[in-house]
XYZ file of C-alpha atoms in Angstrom:
407
model
C -24.507 279.743 24.951
C -22.572 276.888 26.522
C -24.208 274.529 28.966
C -22.823 272.243 31.664
C -24.110 268.682 31.774
C -23.267 266.020 34.367
C -21.925 262.556 33.591
C -24.094 259.626 34.655
C -22.618 256.375 35.974
C -24.871 253.415 36.694
C -23.710 250.066 38.073
C -26.588 247.601 38.257
C -26.094 244.567 40.555
C -27.732 241.160 40.476
C -28.994 239.105 43.434
C -25.428 238.096 44.365
C -24.311 241.764 44.295
C -22.265 241.240 41.128
C -22.297 243.813 38.305
C -24.648 242.778 35.499
C -25.139 246.080 33.663
C -22.722 249.021 33.607
C -22.971 252.373 31.863
C -21.358 255.801 32.029
C -22.346 258.560 29.620
C -23.356 262.185 29.112
C -26.518 263.385 27.439
C -28.655 266.452 26.865
C -32.119 267.107 25.412
C -33.289 269.895 23.069
C -37.079 270.174 23.250
C -39.498 272.307 21.266
C -42.811 272.940 23.066
C -45.948 275.030 22.625
C -46.434 278.019 24.950
C -49.617 279.482 26.373
C -49.573 282.080 23.589
C -49.553 279.249 20.952
C -45.984 280.049 19.940
C -43.232 277.442 19.996
C -40.085 277.696 22.095
C -36.941 275.586 22.291
C -35.467 274.658 25.646
C -32.465 272.635 26.831
C -32.859 269.922 29.466
C -29.634 268.824 31.152
C -29.011 266.072 33.646
C -28.844 267.194 37.262
C -26.149 266.234 39.748
C -28.452 263.708 41.426
C -29.681 260.852 39.236
C -31.422 257.660 40.387
C -31.657 254.394 38.481
C -34.761 252.788 39.910
C -36.285 250.074 37.739
C -33.046 248.978 36.038
C -33.006 245.256 35.218
C -30.058 242.905 34.617
C -31.723 240.816 31.922
C -30.994 237.271 30.821
C -31.392 234.953 27.825
C -35.164 235.436 27.757
C -35.581 238.924 29.311
C -34.229 242.220 27.997
C -31.877 244.248 30.182
C -33.132 247.713 31.135
C -31.107 250.776 32.023
C -33.411 253.411 33.559
C -32.576 256.773 35.146
C -34.650 259.525 36.752
C -33.603 263.142 37.178
C -34.717 266.726 37.665
C -38.354 267.650 38.138
C -39.952 264.390 37.137
C -37.994 263.466 34.015
C -36.855 259.923 33.140
C -34.905 258.102 30.419
C -34.341 254.412 29.699
C -32.958 252.042 27.114
C -33.481 248.278 26.878
C -30.898 245.811 25.562
C -31.478 242.492 23.817
C -28.956 239.720 23.266
C -28.240 236.774 21.006
C -25.807 233.941 21.586
C -22.887 236.186 20.602
C -23.954 239.851 20.707
C -26.030 242.465 22.520
C -27.418 245.784 21.336
C -29.712 248.649 22.324
C -33.322 248.245 21.270
C -35.600 251.169 22.144
C -34.963 254.439 23.959
C -37.828 255.899 26.013
C -37.648 259.492 27.187
C -40.311 261.090 29.388
C -40.219 264.788 30.233
C -42.468 266.683 32.618
C -43.746 270.061 31.406
C -44.846 270.831 34.971
C -41.142 271.527 35.615
C -41.458 275.342 35.361
C -37.697 275.828 35.532
C -37.402 274.189 32.093
C -40.917 274.823 30.690
C -42.017 278.121 32.316
C -45.026 278.718 30.056
C -45.896 275.323 28.588
C -49.447 275.062 27.263
C -49.588 271.299 27.681
C -48.989 270.204 31.273
C -47.874 266.776 32.474
C -45.709 263.904 31.307
C -44.872 263.506 27.605
C -43.182 260.310 26.381
C -41.076 259.885 23.268
C -39.927 256.444 22.004
C -37.209 256.081 19.403
C -35.268 253.164 17.949
C -31.691 252.918 19.234
C -29.076 253.012 16.423
C -26.433 251.123 18.409
C -24.709 248.388 16.422
C -24.496 244.802 17.777
C -21.586 244.393 20.193
C -19.806 241.130 21.020
C -20.667 239.727 24.454
C -17.992 240.538 27.059
C -17.014 243.656 25.038
C -17.544 247.207 26.229
C -19.189 249.606 23.804
C -17.364 252.980 23.759
C -18.250 256.138 21.827
C -16.618 259.430 22.713
C -18.022 261.196 19.650
C -21.368 262.976 19.697
C -24.471 261.165 18.475
C -28.031 262.418 18.307
C -31.549 261.065 17.797
C -34.586 263.122 16.756
C -38.275 262.338 17.240
C -41.422 264.325 18.059
C -39.826 267.747 18.656
C -37.107 266.233 20.829
C -33.388 265.935 19.961
C -31.447 263.590 22.269
C -27.699 264.169 22.250
C -25.161 261.676 23.677
C -21.377 261.677 24.074
C -18.615 259.983 26.092
C -20.658 256.765 26.195
C -19.339 253.573 27.851
C -21.783 250.691 28.296
C -21.830 246.936 28.726
C -24.995 244.901 29.065
C -25.207 241.261 30.181
C -21.931 241.460 32.076
C -20.710 237.938 32.884
C -19.254 236.908 36.238
C -19.533 240.510 37.468
C -16.404 241.554 35.548
C -16.448 244.424 33.036
C -14.826 243.409 29.770
C -11.403 244.724 28.825
C -11.939 244.697 25.064
C -13.639 247.738 23.537
C -15.997 247.966 20.570
C -15.798 251.531 19.240
C -18.510 253.398 17.345
C -17.832 254.312 13.727
C -17.360 258.001 14.560
C -14.483 257.166 16.916
C -12.590 255.131 14.337
C -9.403 256.967 13.287
C -8.990 258.031 9.686
C -5.411 257.795 8.471
C -4.037 260.297 6.012
C -3.073 258.895 2.603
C 0.595 258.016 2.212
C 2.385 260.304 -0.268
C 5.296 258.590 -2.045
C 8.567 260.576 -1.932
C 9.312 262.681 -4.998
C 11.822 265.362 -5.846
C 9.183 267.925 -4.988
C 8.505 266.747 -1.428
C 11.875 265.329 -0.276
C 13.943 267.742 1.844
C 17.730 267.352 1.725
C 20.363 268.942 3.935
C 21.972 272.091 2.620
C 24.886 274.221 3.786
C 23.427 277.390 2.288
C 21.082 279.632 4.228
C 17.771 279.992 2.514
C 15.145 282.594 3.106
C 11.942 281.443 4.755
C 9.161 280.401 2.446
C 6.614 283.113 1.866
C 3.422 282.681 3.825
C 0.309 282.409 1.740
C -2.919 284.015 2.771
C -5.703 281.609 3.699
C -8.126 280.876 0.909
C -11.496 282.526 1.332
C -14.378 280.188 2.092
C -16.407 279.545 -1.035
C -20.162 279.798 -1.136
C -21.820 276.539 -0.002
C -23.320 274.024 -2.377
C -27.083 274.181 -2.786
C -28.928 271.329 -1.111
C -32.399 269.995 -1.942
C -34.468 268.911 1.057
C -38.054 267.699 1.451
C -40.483 266.297 4.025
C -43.293 263.874 3.453
C -46.650 263.323 5.117
C -47.992 259.940 4.184
C -47.106 259.483 0.528
C -47.169 263.188 -0.312
C -44.444 265.797 -0.185
C -45.439 268.519 2.274
C -42.293 270.669 2.517
C -39.758 271.659 -0.144
C -36.509 273.538 0.296
C -33.523 274.283 -1.912
C -30.801 276.368 -0.261
C -27.092 276.735 0.332
C -26.283 277.249 4.041
C -23.230 278.730 5.708
C -22.859 279.020 9.496
C -20.876 281.991 10.849
C -19.613 281.385 14.389
C -17.939 284.351 16.158
C -16.600 283.035 19.459
C -12.844 282.918 20.143
C -12.123 283.212 16.422
C -14.495 283.813 13.511
C -15.375 280.543 11.801
C -17.322 279.906 8.614
C -18.854 276.444 8.234
C -20.431 275.374 4.946
C -23.268 272.877 5.398
C -22.537 269.951 3.086
C -25.760 268.726 1.380
C -24.172 265.318 0.682
C -23.858 264.565 4.413
C -26.981 266.399 5.588
C -30.244 264.617 6.397
C -33.649 266.294 6.684
C -36.356 265.697 9.246
C -39.185 267.748 10.666
C -42.900 268.273 11.029
C -45.547 269.444 8.542
C -48.701 271.150 9.794
C -51.548 273.385 8.667
C -50.265 276.457 10.516
C -46.757 275.447 11.683
C -44.006 273.587 9.849
C -40.421 272.823 10.919
C -37.475 271.672 8.823
C -34.578 270.112 10.783
C -31.211 269.595 9.088
C -28.481 267.388 10.567
C -25.059 267.862 8.976
C -23.421 264.568 9.865
C -24.084 264.996 13.624
C -21.820 268.050 13.841
C -24.368 270.820 13.200
C -28.104 270.853 13.757
C -30.209 273.635 12.210
C -33.982 273.955 12.339
C -36.326 276.458 10.616
C -39.874 276.987 11.850
C -42.549 278.658 9.702
C -45.974 279.856 10.820
C -49.131 281.005 9.031
C -50.841 284.237 9.958
C -54.071 285.810 8.775
C -53.390 288.955 6.799
C -57.129 289.416 6.300
C -60.285 287.343 6.300
C -59.517 285.879 2.864
C -55.757 286.274 2.595
C -53.246 284.162 4.522
C -49.472 284.531 4.524
C -46.621 282.611 6.098
C -43.156 283.616 7.251
C -40.032 282.288 8.961
C -40.626 282.569 12.724
C -37.784 280.696 14.454
C -34.283 279.374 13.776
C -32.349 277.082 16.117
C -28.673 276.161 15.758
C -26.782 273.521 17.743
C -23.068 273.118 17.210
C -21.657 269.753 18.272
C -18.005 269.035 18.980
C -17.275 265.747 17.272
C -13.775 265.403 18.734
C -14.831 264.774 22.328
C -18.466 265.790 22.545
C -17.813 267.652 25.800
C -19.033 271.086 24.603
C -22.343 271.888 22.927
C -23.252 275.374 21.789
C -26.927 276.165 21.225
C -28.531 279.358 19.908
C -32.159 280.142 19.236
C -34.072 283.133 17.832
C -37.874 282.928 17.749
C -38.588 286.531 16.767
C -38.005 286.396 13.045
C -40.472 287.751 10.495
C -38.678 286.950 7.261
C -39.320 285.094 4.002
C -42.891 286.352 3.833
C -45.163 284.934 1.130
C -48.803 284.175 0.404
C -50.045 280.736 1.435
C -49.901 278.450 -1.601
C -46.861 280.215 -3.074
C -43.174 279.480 -2.656
C -40.532 281.999 -1.624
C -37.340 282.645 -3.547
C -34.217 284.719 -2.925
C -31.109 284.108 -5.017
C -29.159 286.857 -3.277
C -27.183 286.065 -0.136
C -29.158 286.712 3.052
C -28.088 286.779 6.687
C -30.100 285.479 9.642
C -28.751 286.891 12.925
C -29.389 284.240 15.589
C -27.525 286.013 18.407
C -24.255 287.833 18.915
C -22.240 284.677 18.166
C -24.204 282.946 15.416
C -25.260 283.938 11.944
C -26.636 281.845 9.102
C -25.976 282.922 5.509
C -28.374 281.585 2.883
C -27.689 281.307 -0.862
C -30.046 280.510 -3.782
C -32.997 280.068 -1.407
C -36.218 278.547 -2.720
C -38.608 277.252 -0.084
C -42.242 276.220 0.350
C -43.332 274.996 3.802
C -47.081 274.689 3.124
C -49.524 273.423 0.443
C -47.009 271.693 -1.784
C -48.752 270.205 -4.835
C -47.485 267.413 -7.104
C -44.050 267.474 -5.437
C -43.265 270.774 -7.113
C -42.628 274.356 -6.031
C -45.565 276.685 -6.669
C -45.103 280.071 -8.343
C -42.457 281.968 -6.386
C -42.649 285.322 -4.684
C -39.173 286.848 -5.026
C -37.367 288.778 -2.317
C -36.835 292.506 -2.687
C -33.142 292.077 -3.503
C -33.970 289.846 -6.484
C -36.829 292.040 -7.746
C -34.630 295.090 -7.335
C -32.014 293.395 -9.508
C -34.625 292.508 -12.114
C -35.763 296.117 -12.079
C -32.267 297.531 -12.533
C -31.375 295.380 -15.531
C -33.862 296.957 -17.985
C -32.945 300.397 -16.646
C -29.273 299.726 -17.362
C -30.099 298.434 -20.841
C -32.274 301.472 -21.532
C -29.554 303.893 -20.382
C -27.014 302.160 -22.616
C -29.318 302.409 -25.616
C -30.040 306.073 -24.870
C -26.305 306.798 -24.631
C -25.790 305.064 -27.964
C -28.536 307.167 -29.606
C -26.948 310.354 -28.290
C -23.571 309.336 -29.733
C -25.158 308.648 -33.131
C -26.945 312.008 -33.058
C -23.718 313.895 -32.143
C -21.834 312.094 -34.937
C -24.573 313.070 -37.352
C -24.383 316.785 -36.356
C -20.596 316.830 -36.609
C -20.772 315.181 -40.043
C -23.306 317.718 -41.290
C -21.136 320.635 -40.167
C -18.103 319.250 -41.908
C -20.114 318.812 -45.112
C -21.322 322.467 -45.005
C -17.791 323.776 -44.366
C -16.409 321.902 -47.351
C -19.220 323.151 -49.618
C -18.732 326.838 -48.685
C -14.977 326.616 -49.293
C -15.619 325.415 -52.782
């Protein structure tokens, strides 16, 4: 669904009541947490209408500036800024969420404050310049995705005056279309004759997505392997098919003994996560399957709308622990009424990866059914050929007898 988030505006003053740190931005948090039943759920934490900024610090040449806010049922967020003689930049972002907030975490197994620290990716900004980024950006760490948009910030403000010159983030930089030199084919000249309108061409169908290869590591060992083509089907105002581009998609996630999650970030426009769990089929046999899929669609034009969908009731891609799972046929994962994910050429192994290679694969029913039909089709063709040869032989024998009797 769609969620409303409030904009935050913080104006930190120094001892002389002059502005020393200014920021205005919007943000949202996607958090995966363990429930009392040992399952994992995803929740969305938005800023409330009332936000305080206790603990914010102006900073100086020897002390970092600190922008800190508190909101909701015991949640807080902060970022510190460091400076050189010519520039300033964000350093670390600290986010603390309170699982005692039952409105957001109604059945959390772990109670209390949980803190996540992540390195800020903000580029150095010239002093006296304002950093502006309307596009959406996101940071992921420890089951938390922090999403930001419509950001305006200036640290170490001098003389209490906000700078007039902006430093834009890369995502906001305009991309100009290539100039096409005029040719006979694309130059339109005036004509006195009435011409019929050009025929409208039907839109080209969306091709199947390219197959991407993704992996996770634990220490120096690969612990998760995935090879899959992904296509997102969004049915809101108008149906929309989005192919996930492997060349611009990064992989992150968590490996575990009984739970593993693969998170894919398609250039900060689409976030998709797959969670697998292990279950005991018997005392000596263990199997795993896909349990949960989460999709977050980010609007890169203005970042003002974020659509999030989650389904944690899957029981697909079932295989024995120690094996991989393969399905070359197209499959559809129904997230909710508005979101579907189509998978192509799937080959995945979330547990017990050895020597950085896929283990022997268990194929899906669609693939095995195809493999079963091929020899049947070949056998039927051979049988039909034998029947034709037999009929030809009988007809030839009859013609030979008829000719002999006439003689």
